[in-house]
Structure formats: C-alpha cells, structure tokens
CSV table of C-alpha atoms in Angstrom, one decimal:
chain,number,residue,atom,x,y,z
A,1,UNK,CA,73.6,107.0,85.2
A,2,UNK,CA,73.6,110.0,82.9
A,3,UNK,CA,71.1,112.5,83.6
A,4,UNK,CA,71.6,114.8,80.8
A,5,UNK,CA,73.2,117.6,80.0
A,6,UNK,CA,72.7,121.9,81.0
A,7,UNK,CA,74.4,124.8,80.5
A,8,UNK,CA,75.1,126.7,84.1
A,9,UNK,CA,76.3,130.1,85.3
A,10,UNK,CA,79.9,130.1,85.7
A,11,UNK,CA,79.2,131.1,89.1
A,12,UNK,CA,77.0,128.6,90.1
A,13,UNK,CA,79.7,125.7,89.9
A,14,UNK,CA,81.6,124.8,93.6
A,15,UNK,CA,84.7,122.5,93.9
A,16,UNK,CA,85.5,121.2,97.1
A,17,UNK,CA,88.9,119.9,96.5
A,18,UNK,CA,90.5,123.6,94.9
A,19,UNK,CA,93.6,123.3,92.5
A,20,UNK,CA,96.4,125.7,92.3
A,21,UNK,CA,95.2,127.0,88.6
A,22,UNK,CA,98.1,126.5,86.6
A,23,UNK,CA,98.9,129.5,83.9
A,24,UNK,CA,100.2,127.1,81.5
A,25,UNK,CA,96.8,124.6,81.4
A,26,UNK,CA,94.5,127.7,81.9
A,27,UNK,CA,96.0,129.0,78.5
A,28,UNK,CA,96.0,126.2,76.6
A,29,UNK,CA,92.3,125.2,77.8
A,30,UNK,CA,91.5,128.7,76.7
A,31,UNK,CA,92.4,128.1,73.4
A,32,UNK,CA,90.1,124.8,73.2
A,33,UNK,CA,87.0,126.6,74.6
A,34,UNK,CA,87.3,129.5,72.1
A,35,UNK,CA,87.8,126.9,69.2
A,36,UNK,CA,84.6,124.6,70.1
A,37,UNK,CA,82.9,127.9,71.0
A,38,UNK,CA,83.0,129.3,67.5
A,39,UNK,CA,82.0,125.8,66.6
A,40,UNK,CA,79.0,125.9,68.3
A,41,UNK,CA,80.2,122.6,70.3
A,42,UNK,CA,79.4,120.9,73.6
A,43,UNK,CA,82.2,118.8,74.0
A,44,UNK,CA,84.2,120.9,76.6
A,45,UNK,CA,81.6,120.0,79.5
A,46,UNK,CA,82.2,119.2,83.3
A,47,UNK,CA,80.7,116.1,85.0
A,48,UNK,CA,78.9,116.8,88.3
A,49,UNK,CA,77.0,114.4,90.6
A,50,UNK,CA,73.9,115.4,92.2
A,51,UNK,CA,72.0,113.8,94.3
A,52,UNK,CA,68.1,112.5,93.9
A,53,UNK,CA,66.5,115.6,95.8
A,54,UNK,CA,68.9,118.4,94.0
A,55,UNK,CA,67.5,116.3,90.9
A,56,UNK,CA,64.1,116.9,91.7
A,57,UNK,CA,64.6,120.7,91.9
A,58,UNK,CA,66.8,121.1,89.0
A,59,UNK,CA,64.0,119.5,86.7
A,60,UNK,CA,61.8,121.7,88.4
A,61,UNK,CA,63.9,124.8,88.1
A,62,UNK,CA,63.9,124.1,83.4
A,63,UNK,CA,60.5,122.8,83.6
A,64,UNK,CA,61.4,119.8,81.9
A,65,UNK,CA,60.6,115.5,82.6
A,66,UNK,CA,63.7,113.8,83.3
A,67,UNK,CA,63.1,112.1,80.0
A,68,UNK,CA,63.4,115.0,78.4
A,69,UNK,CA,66.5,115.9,80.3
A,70,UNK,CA,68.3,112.9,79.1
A,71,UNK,CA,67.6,114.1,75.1
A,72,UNK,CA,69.7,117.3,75.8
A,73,UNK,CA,73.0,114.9,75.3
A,74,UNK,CA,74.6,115.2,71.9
A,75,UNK,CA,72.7,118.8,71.7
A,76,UNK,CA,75.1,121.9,70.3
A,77,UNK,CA,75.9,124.9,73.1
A,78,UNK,CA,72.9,126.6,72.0
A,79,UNK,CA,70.0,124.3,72.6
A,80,UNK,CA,70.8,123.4,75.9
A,81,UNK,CA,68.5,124.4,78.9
A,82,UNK,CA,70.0,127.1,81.1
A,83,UNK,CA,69.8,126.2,84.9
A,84,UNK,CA,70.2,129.2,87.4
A,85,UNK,CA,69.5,129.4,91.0
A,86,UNK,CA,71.4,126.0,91.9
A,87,UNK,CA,75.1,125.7,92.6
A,88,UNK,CA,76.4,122.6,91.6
A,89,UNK,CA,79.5,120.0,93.3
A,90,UNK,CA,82.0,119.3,90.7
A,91,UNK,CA,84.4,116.2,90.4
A,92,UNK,CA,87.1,118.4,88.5
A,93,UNK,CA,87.0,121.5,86.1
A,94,UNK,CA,88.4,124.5,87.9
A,95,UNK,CA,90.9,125.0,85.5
A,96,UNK,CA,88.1,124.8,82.9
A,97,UNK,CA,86.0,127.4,84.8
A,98,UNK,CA,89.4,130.0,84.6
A,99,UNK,CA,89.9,129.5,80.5
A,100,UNK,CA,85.5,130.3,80.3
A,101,UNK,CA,86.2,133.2,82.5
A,102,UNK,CA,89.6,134.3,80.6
A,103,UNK,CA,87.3,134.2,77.4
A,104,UNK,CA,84.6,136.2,78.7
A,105,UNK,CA,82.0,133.2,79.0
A,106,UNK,CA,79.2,133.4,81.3
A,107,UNK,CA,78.4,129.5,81.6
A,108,UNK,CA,79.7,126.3,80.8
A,109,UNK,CA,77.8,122.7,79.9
A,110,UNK,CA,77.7,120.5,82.7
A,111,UNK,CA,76.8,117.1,82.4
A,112,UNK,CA,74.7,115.6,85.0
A,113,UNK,CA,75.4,112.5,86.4
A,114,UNK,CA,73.5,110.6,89.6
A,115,UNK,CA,75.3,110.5,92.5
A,116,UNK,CA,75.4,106.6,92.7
A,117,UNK,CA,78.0,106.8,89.9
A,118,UNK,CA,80.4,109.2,92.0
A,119,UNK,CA,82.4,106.1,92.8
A,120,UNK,CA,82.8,104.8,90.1
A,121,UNK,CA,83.8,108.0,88.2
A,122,UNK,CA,86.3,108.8,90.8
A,123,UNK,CA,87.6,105.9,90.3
A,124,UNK,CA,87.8,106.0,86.6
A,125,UNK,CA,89.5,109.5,86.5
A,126,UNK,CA,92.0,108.2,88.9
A,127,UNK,CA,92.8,105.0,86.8
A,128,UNK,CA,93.5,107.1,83.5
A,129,UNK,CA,95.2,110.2,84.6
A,130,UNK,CA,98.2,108.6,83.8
A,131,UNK,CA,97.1,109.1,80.4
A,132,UNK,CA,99.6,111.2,77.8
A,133,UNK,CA,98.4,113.9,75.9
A,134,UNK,CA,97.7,112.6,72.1
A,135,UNK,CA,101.0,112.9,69.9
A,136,UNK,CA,101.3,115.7,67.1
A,137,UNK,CA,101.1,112.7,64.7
A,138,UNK,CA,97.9,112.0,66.1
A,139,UNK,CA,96.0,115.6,66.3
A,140,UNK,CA,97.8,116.1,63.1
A,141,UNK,CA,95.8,113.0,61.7
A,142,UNK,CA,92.3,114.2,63.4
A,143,UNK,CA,93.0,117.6,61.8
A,144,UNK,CA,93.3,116.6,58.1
A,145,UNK,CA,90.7,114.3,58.8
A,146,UNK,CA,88.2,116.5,60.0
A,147,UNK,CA,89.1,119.8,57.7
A,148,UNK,CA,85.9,120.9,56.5
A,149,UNK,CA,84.2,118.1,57.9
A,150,UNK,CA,83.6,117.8,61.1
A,151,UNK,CA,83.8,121.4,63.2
A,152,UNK,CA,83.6,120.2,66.3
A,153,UNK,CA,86.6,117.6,66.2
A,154,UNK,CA,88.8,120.4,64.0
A,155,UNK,CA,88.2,122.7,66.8
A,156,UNK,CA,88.9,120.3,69.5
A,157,UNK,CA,92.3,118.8,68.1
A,158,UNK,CA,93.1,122.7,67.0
A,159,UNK,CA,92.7,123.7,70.6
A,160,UNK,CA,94.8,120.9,71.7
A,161,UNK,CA,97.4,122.1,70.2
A,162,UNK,CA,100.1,124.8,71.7
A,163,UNK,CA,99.6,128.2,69.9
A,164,UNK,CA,102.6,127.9,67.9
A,165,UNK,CA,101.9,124.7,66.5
A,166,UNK,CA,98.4,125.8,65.9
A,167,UNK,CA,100.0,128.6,64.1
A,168,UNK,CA,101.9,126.2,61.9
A,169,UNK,CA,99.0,123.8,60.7
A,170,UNK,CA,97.2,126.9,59.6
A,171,UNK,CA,100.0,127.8,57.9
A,172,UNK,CA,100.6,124.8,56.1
A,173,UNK,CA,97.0,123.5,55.6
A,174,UNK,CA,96.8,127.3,53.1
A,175,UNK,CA,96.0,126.2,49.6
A,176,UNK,CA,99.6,127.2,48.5
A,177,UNK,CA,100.8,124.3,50.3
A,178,UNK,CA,98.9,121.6,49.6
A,179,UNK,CA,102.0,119.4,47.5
A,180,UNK,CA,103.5,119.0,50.6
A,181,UNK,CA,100.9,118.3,52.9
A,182,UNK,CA,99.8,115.5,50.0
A,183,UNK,CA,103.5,113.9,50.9
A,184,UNK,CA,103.1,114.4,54.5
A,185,UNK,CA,99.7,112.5,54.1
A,186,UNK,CA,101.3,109.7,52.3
A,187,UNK,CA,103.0,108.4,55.7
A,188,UNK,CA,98.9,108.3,57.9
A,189,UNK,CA,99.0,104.9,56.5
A,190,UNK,CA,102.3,104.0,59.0
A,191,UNK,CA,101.0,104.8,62.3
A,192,UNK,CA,103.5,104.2,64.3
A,193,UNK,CA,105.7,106.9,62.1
A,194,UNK,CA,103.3,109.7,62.8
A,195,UNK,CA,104.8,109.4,66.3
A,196,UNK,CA,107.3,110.9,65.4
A,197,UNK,CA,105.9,113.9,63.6
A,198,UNK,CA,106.8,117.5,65.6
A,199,UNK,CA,104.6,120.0,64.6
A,200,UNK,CA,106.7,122.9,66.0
A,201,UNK,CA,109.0,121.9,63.0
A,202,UNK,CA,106.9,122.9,60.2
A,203,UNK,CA,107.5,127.0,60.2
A,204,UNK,CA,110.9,126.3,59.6
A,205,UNK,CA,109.9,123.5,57.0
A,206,UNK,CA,108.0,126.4,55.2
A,207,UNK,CA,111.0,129.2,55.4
A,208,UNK,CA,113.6,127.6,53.6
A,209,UNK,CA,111.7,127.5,50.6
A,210,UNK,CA,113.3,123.8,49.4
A,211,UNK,CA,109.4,122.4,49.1
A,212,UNK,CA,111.0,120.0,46.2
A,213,UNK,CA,113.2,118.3,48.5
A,214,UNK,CA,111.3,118.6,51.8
A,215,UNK,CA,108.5,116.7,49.7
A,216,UNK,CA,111.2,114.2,47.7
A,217,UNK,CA,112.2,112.9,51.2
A,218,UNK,CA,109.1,112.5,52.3
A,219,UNK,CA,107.9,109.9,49.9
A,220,UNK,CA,111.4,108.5,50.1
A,221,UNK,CA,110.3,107.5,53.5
A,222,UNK,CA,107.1,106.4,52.3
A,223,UNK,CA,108.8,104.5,49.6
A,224,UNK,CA,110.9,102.8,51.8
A,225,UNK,CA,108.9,101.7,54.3
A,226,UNK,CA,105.8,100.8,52.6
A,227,UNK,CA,107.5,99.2,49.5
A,228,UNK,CA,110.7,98.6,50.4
A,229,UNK,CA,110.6,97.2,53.3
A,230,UNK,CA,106.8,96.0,54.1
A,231,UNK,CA,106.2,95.2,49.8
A,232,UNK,CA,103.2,96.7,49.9
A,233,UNK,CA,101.2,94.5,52.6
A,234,UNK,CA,99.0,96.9,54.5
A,235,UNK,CA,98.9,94.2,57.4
A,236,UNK,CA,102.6,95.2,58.2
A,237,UNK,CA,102.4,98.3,57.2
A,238,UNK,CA,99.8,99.1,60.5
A,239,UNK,CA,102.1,96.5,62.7
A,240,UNK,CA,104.7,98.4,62.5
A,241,UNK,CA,105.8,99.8,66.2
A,242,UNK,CA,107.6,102.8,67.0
A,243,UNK,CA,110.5,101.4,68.5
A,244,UNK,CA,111.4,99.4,66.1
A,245,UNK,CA,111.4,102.3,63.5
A,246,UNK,CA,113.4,104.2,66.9
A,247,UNK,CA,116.0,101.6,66.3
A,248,UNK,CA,116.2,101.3,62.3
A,249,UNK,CA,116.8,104.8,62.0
A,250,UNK,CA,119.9,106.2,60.7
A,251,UNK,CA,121.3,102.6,60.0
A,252,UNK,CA,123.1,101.8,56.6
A,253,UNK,CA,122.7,97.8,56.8
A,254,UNK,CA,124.4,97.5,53.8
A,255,UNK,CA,127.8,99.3,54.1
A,256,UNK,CA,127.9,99.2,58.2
A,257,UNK,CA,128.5,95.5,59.4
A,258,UNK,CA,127.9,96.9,62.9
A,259,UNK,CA,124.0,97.7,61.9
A,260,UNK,CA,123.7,94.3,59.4
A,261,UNK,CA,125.0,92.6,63.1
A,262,UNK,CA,122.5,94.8,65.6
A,263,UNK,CA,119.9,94.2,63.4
A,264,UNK,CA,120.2,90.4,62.9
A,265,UNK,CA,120.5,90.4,66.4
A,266,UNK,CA,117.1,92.1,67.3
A,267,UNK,CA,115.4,89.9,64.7
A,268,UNK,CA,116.5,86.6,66.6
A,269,UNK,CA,115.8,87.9,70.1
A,270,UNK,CA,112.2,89.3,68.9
A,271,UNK,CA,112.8,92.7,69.6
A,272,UNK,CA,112.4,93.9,66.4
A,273,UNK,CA,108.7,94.0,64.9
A,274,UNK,CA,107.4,92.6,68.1
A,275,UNK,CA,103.4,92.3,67.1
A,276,UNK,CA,104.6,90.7,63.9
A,277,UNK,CA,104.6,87.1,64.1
A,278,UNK,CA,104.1,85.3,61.1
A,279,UNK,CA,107.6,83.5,60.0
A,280,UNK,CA,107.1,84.4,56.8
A,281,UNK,CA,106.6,88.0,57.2
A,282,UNK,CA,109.5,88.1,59.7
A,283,UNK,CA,112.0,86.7,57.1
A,284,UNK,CA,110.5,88.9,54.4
A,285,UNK,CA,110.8,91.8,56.9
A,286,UNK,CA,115.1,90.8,58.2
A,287,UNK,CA,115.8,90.4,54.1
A,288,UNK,CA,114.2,93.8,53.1
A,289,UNK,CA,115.8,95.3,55.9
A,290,UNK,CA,119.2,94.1,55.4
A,291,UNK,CA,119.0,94.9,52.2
A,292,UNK,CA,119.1,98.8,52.6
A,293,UNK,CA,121.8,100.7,50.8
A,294,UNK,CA,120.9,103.7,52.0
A,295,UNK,CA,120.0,105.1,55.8
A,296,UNK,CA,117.3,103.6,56.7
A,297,UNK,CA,114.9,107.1,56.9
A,298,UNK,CA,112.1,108.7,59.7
A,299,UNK,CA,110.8,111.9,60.1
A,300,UNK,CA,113.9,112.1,62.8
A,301,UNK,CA,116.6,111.7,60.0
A,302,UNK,CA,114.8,114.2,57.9
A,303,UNK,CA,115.0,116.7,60.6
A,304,UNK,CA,118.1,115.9,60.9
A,305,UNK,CA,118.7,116.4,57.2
A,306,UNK,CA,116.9,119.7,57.3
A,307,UNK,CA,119.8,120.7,59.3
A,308,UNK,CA,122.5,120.8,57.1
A,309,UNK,CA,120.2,121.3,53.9
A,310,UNK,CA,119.0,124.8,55.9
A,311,UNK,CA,123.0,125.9,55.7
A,312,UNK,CA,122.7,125.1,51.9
A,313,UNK,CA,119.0,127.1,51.3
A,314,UNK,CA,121.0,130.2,53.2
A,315,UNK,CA,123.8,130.0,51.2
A,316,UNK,CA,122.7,130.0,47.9
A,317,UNK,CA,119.6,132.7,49.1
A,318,UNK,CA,122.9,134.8,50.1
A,319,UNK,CA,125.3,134.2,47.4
A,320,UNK,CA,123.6,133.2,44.6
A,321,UNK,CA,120.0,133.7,44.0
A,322,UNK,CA,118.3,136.5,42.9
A,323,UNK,CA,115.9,137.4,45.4
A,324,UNK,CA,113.0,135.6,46.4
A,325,UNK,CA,109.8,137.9,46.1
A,326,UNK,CA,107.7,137.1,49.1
A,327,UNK,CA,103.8,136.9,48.8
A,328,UNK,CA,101.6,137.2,52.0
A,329,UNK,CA,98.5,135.7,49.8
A,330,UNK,CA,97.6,132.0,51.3
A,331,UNK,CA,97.4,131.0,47.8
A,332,UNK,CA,99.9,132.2,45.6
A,333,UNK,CA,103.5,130.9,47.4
A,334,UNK,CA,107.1,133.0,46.4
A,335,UNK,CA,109.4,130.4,44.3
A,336,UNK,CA,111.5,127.7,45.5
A,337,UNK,CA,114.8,128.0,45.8
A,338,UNK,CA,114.9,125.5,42.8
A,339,UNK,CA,112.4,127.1,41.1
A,340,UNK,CA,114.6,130.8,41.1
A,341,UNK,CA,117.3,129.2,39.8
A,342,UNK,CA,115.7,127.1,37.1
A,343,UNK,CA,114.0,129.9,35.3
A,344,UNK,CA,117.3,131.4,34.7
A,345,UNK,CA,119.3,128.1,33.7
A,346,UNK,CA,120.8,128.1,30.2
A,347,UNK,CA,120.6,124.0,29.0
A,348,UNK,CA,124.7,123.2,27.5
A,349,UNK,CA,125.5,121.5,24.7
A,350,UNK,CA,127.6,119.1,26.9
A,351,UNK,CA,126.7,117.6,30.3
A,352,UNK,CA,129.1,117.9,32.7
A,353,UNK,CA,129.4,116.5,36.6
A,354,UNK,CA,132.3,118.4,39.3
A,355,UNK,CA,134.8,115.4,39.8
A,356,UNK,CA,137.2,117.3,41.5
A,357,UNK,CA,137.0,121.0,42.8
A,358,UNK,CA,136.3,122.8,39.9
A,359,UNK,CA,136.9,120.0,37.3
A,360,UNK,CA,133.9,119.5,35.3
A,361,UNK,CA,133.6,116.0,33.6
A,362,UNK,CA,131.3,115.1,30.8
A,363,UNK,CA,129.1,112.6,31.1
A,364,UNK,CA,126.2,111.0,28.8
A,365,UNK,CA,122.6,112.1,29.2
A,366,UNK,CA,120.3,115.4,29.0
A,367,UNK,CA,121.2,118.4,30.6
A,368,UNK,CA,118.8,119.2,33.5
A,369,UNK,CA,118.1,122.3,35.9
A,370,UNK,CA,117.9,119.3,38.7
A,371,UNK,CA,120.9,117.7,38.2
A,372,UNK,CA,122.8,120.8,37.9
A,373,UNK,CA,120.8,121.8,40.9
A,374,UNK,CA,122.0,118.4,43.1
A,375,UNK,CA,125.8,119.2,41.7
A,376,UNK,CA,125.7,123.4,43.3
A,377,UNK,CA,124.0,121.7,47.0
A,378,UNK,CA,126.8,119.4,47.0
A,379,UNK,CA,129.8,121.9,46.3
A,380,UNK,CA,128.0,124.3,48.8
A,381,UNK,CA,127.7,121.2,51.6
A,382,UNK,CA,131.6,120.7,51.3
A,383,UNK,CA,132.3,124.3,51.5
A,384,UNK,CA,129.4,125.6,54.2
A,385,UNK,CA,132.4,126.2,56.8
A,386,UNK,CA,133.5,129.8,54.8
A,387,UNK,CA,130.4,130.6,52.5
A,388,UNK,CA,128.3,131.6,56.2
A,389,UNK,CA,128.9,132.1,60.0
A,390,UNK,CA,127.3,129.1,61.5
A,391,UNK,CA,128.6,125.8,62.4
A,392,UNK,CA,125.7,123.4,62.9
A,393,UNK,CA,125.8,120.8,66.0
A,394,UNK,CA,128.7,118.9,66.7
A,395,UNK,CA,131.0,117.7,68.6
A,396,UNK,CA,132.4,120.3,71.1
A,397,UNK,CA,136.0,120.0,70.0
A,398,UNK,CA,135.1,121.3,66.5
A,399,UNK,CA,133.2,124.0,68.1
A,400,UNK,CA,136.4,125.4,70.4
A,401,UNK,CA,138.9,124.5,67.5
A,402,UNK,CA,137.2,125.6,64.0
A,403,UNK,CA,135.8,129.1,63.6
A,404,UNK,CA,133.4,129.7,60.5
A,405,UNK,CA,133.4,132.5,58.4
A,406,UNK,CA,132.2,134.2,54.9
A,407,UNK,CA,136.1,133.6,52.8
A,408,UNK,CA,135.7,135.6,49.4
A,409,UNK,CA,137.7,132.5,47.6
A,410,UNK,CA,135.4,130.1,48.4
A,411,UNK,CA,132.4,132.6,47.6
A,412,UNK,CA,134.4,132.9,43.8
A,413,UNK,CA,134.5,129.1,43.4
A,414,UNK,CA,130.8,128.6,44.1
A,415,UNK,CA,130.1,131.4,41.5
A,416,UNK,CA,132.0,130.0,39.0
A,417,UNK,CA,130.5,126.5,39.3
A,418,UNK,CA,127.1,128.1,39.0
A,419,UNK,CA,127.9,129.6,36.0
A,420,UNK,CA,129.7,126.8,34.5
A,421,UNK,CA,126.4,124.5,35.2
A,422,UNK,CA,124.3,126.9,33.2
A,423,UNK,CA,122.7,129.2,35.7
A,424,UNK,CA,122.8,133.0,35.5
A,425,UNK,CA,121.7,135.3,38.3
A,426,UNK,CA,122.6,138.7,38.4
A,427,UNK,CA,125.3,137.6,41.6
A,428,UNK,CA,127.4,136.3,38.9
C-alpha cells in the first residue's frame, strides 16, 4: 500500500541492482526534471519499499502520524516533508538520481510504498517495460492541451521531448504562428493520423516561409478524411487505425486500377478499417474511398510534398523575390513567400494561364495574385533541374546520369513569366 510521499537527500537513496547510466537517458531525463522543477511539480518521484520497522523510524524522523503521511500525495515539491538520516532501497531511478545531480538538485520525491507490495511492483514494472515512449502526435496533443493550463503536464510532455523538438514547439506555439498550428489542430480529432506527426519536421516547416500552402494542405487532409471519406461521422472518424491510413497513402483510386484493385481487395479480406464493423459504414467507407481523384493525403505525403515545394520556396527566394526582411520578435512573422510577391502584383486586363512554355492563353475569370502564384510554382517545378544545384531523392540512376545546375536561359524564362503574370520585383 502507499505510504505517502517525501522529499530525500540525493545521497540518501541506495540501488542494489546498479545500471550503466546511459548519457543519452540521463540528458533527456534532465530536461524533464528541470521542466517539472520550474513547475513546482512532484510527478518525477521514485518508488521505494520499506519495510514496517524503517517505517516506524521514518515517521519518527518528520514527526508526523502515518495518517498524515499518506496526505502528502498529490502535494507540489515544496510542501513535502524532508527526511534525512535514513538511506533508502530503490526499485529503479539511478538514472533519475544522475539528471537531479546534473541539475544541481539536492533531493528528489520518493514515494513510499510497504514492502508487501515489492512483488507485485516488480512484477508490474517487468510486465510494461515493453512499453514505447508516447508518439510526437501524442505529446504534441498533451502540449496544446495543457498550454496555459495545466503546468505540470506542459512540463512533463515538454521534457519528454528531445531538445530539438522541444525547440520546435516553442517555436511554433509563438503567437505569430498560431494559423498554422489552428490547421495542425484540425487533424486531433483523427487520432490515429497524429501518429504520424514528426515533430523534428516543423523548423523546416517554419523556414520556407510557404505558411499558405503548408496550412492549405493541412485541411486538405482534414477535408478528406473527415468529410470525404468518413462524411462527417465522428464514430469513424476516432476508428480510424493507423495502418489503414499506412496503406491509403499516396494511392490515386481513381486513375490507378492497381490501387482501385488493392483496395477492394483489403476491404473484402477485412484488413482495411479493421475496428469498423458496421456493413453500412464499411460500404460507405470502400465507395468514398474509391472515389478519390486525387492522392489519398497524410502527414507522410505532405512531407513528402514539402520536398519538392522546398526546391520551389528556394528558387523563387533566389531568383525572384525581393528579399524577405526577417523579424526575431515571436509575434510579428517576415512575409510569406506569397505574401512578397502579392504586394507587388499588378492585376491585367486579361487573364491568362501558360499552355505551353512561354505561351500564355486567356482564359475567363478574375485575375488573382493566387492563381498567378499556382502558374510561377508550376513553371519553376518543371524547370527546378537548372534554376538551383540540388537534385532531391531519387532513384540512383538519375543521380550518376543528370547533373543540376543554375542555366541562365532557364533563369530568363522564369523572369519573363513572372512579369508577364503581373508581378514586379526589382529581379526583373
């Protein structure tokens, strides 16, 4: 049974099974004890058994009833009873004990438990230390959660985190970025896609500066999956199952017979949407699906997007926009790459589309700075090979065999299209 809870000289702790300290853990677990630290919080605390005699002299030692003892759980750092003069056995912690002393703590909270229970608890630890650590979708989740709400769980998840990522939520929870984490908030409500979420990701998110697009795709996945595909039910909407959007991914059921046969396939054999099992949902769930026209999307597809978008955002940052003043304050953001251009787009007369290289075509409809915008990312995705130095990844023949490269022709047709769909920067 629980005895309560103490706070005990670092010192005073003995393990009699000793761990090779691992550098890696001890960091990370350094970073959670400063974070509940400055929250004031209990909740990084070693369990320790002692027996009925040890008991006897601890509540001697504080001057406290055992009953009273037992009210010190749920208590903050600071109004726990400090026990000195007794070294205590502990079931596991060491590394624990390493990140207090790397932080320059002098105790740590123990929590008591009689030794009747050291079985058990053995046996409990054993049983779940096969455990994972919680995904990046979920801390991510506990963090927005608990921001400004709940200190302790914040600085928990926070810690939890490697120090880059920590680095990036900061980053993106600053005021000036709230739009996109609105979008990325959108997709809580489809569990099983938070899985997916990599938070090491998000820095690189942040510094192409294409926040319209980054945040376009992400309710395009919302969209999809929520409406499109699940109409709106919130009961399938929380069945859904990582594999199954694992396997969905990238497919075009429309246009590919290959996917429209897979997927028909994994519908019959049960594979797909496993925990769904209404009949009715299922065929609601095979139609929607089917009926894609587009690539079925995940956060996977849009870092995979981001990959060939990021050749576009460095091209045009290089060849053709004005450049972008950059503002350290976590409230005031330096323009999009959309937004440089669109303050100095001219609206024409006529609306025209590229048909061909180079060949304008008029069409029907208002001018826009988005459209016109949609028209340069395309030109520059067909011509990325000579307007920069990079080749993103592919196949290893293309690698050997094609050699990037900045060709001044190609840099002169780009211009020219700019110009011709109303934009003027001082490249031109």
């Amino acid at each position: 049974m629980s005895l309560g809870v103490v706070r005990v000289p670092l010192d005073s702790l003995v393990f009699p099974h000793r761990r090779q300290i691992s550098f890696k853990v001890r960091e990370k677990l350094k970073r959670v004890f400063k974070n509940l630290s400055k929250a004031g919080a209990a909740e990084v605390c070693i369990p320790c058994t002692v027996e009925e005699a040890e008991f006897g002299q601890i509540l001697a030692h504080l001057g406290l009833s055992a009953d009273q003892l037992r009210r010190t759980r749920g208590k903050g750092q600071k109004d726990l009873p400090l026990l000195t003069e007794i070294q205590l056995s502990c079931l596991y912690g060491e590394h624990l004990v390493a990140a207090a002393k790397g932080n320059k703590e002098t105790s740590l909270v123990v929590h008591l438990f009689s030794a009747d229970l050291l079985d058990p608890l053995l046996e409990i630890i054993s049983t779940f230390s096969y455990e994972t650590q919680q995904s990046d979708g979920e801390l991510y989740q506990k963090i927005v959660e608990s921001y400004h709400r709940d200190e302790v769980t914040y600085a928990f998840c926070m810690g939890s985190l490697t120090e880059p990522k920590e680095r990036n939520i900061k980053m993106l929870m600053r005021p000036k970025n709230l739009a996109i984490v609105k979008a990325l908030n959108s997709l809580l409500e489809i569990p099983a896609m938070m899985e997916q979420l990599v938070l090491g990701n998000i820095h690189k998110w942040l510094a192409l500066h294409i926040n319209e697009q980054i945040i376009h795709y992400l309710n395009h996945i919302s969209v999809v999956w929520k409406e499109g595909i699940c109409e709106g039910k919130k009961t399938l909407i929380q069945s859904l199952d990582i594999d199954s959007i694992r396997i969905l991914q990238f497919r075009t059921p429309t246009i590919c017979p290959g996917d429209a046969d897979t997927i028909e396939r994994l519908f019959d054999n049960g594979t797909l949407f496993p925990s769904v099992t209404d009949s009715g949902d299922r065929d609601m769930l095979r139609r929607n699906v089917l009926s894609r026209d587009i690539v079925i999307p995940s956060f996977e597809t849009l870092q995979e997007n981001i990959h060939y978008v990021s050749f576009t955002a460095k091209i045009l940052v290089r060849h053709v926009v004005d450049k972008l003043p950059l503002y350290k304050s976590s409230k005031k953001r330096s323009p999009t790459i959309f937004k440089a251009l669109s303050s100095s787009w001219v609206a024409l007369e006529v609306v025209k589309v590229e048909a061909n290289d180079g060949d304008l075509m008029e069409i029907e409809g208002p001018a826009s700075p988005s459209l016109a915008f949609t028209q340069l990312c395309l030109a520059c995705l067909r011509l990325f090979p000579w307007l920069q130095d990079a080749l993103p990844p592919c196949e290893d023949f293309l690698q050997d065999n094609f050699k990037p490269g900045v060709k001044k022709p190609c840099v002169l047709y780009v211009l020219r299209l700019v110009f011709k769909l109303g934009f003027r920067t001082s490249k031109i």
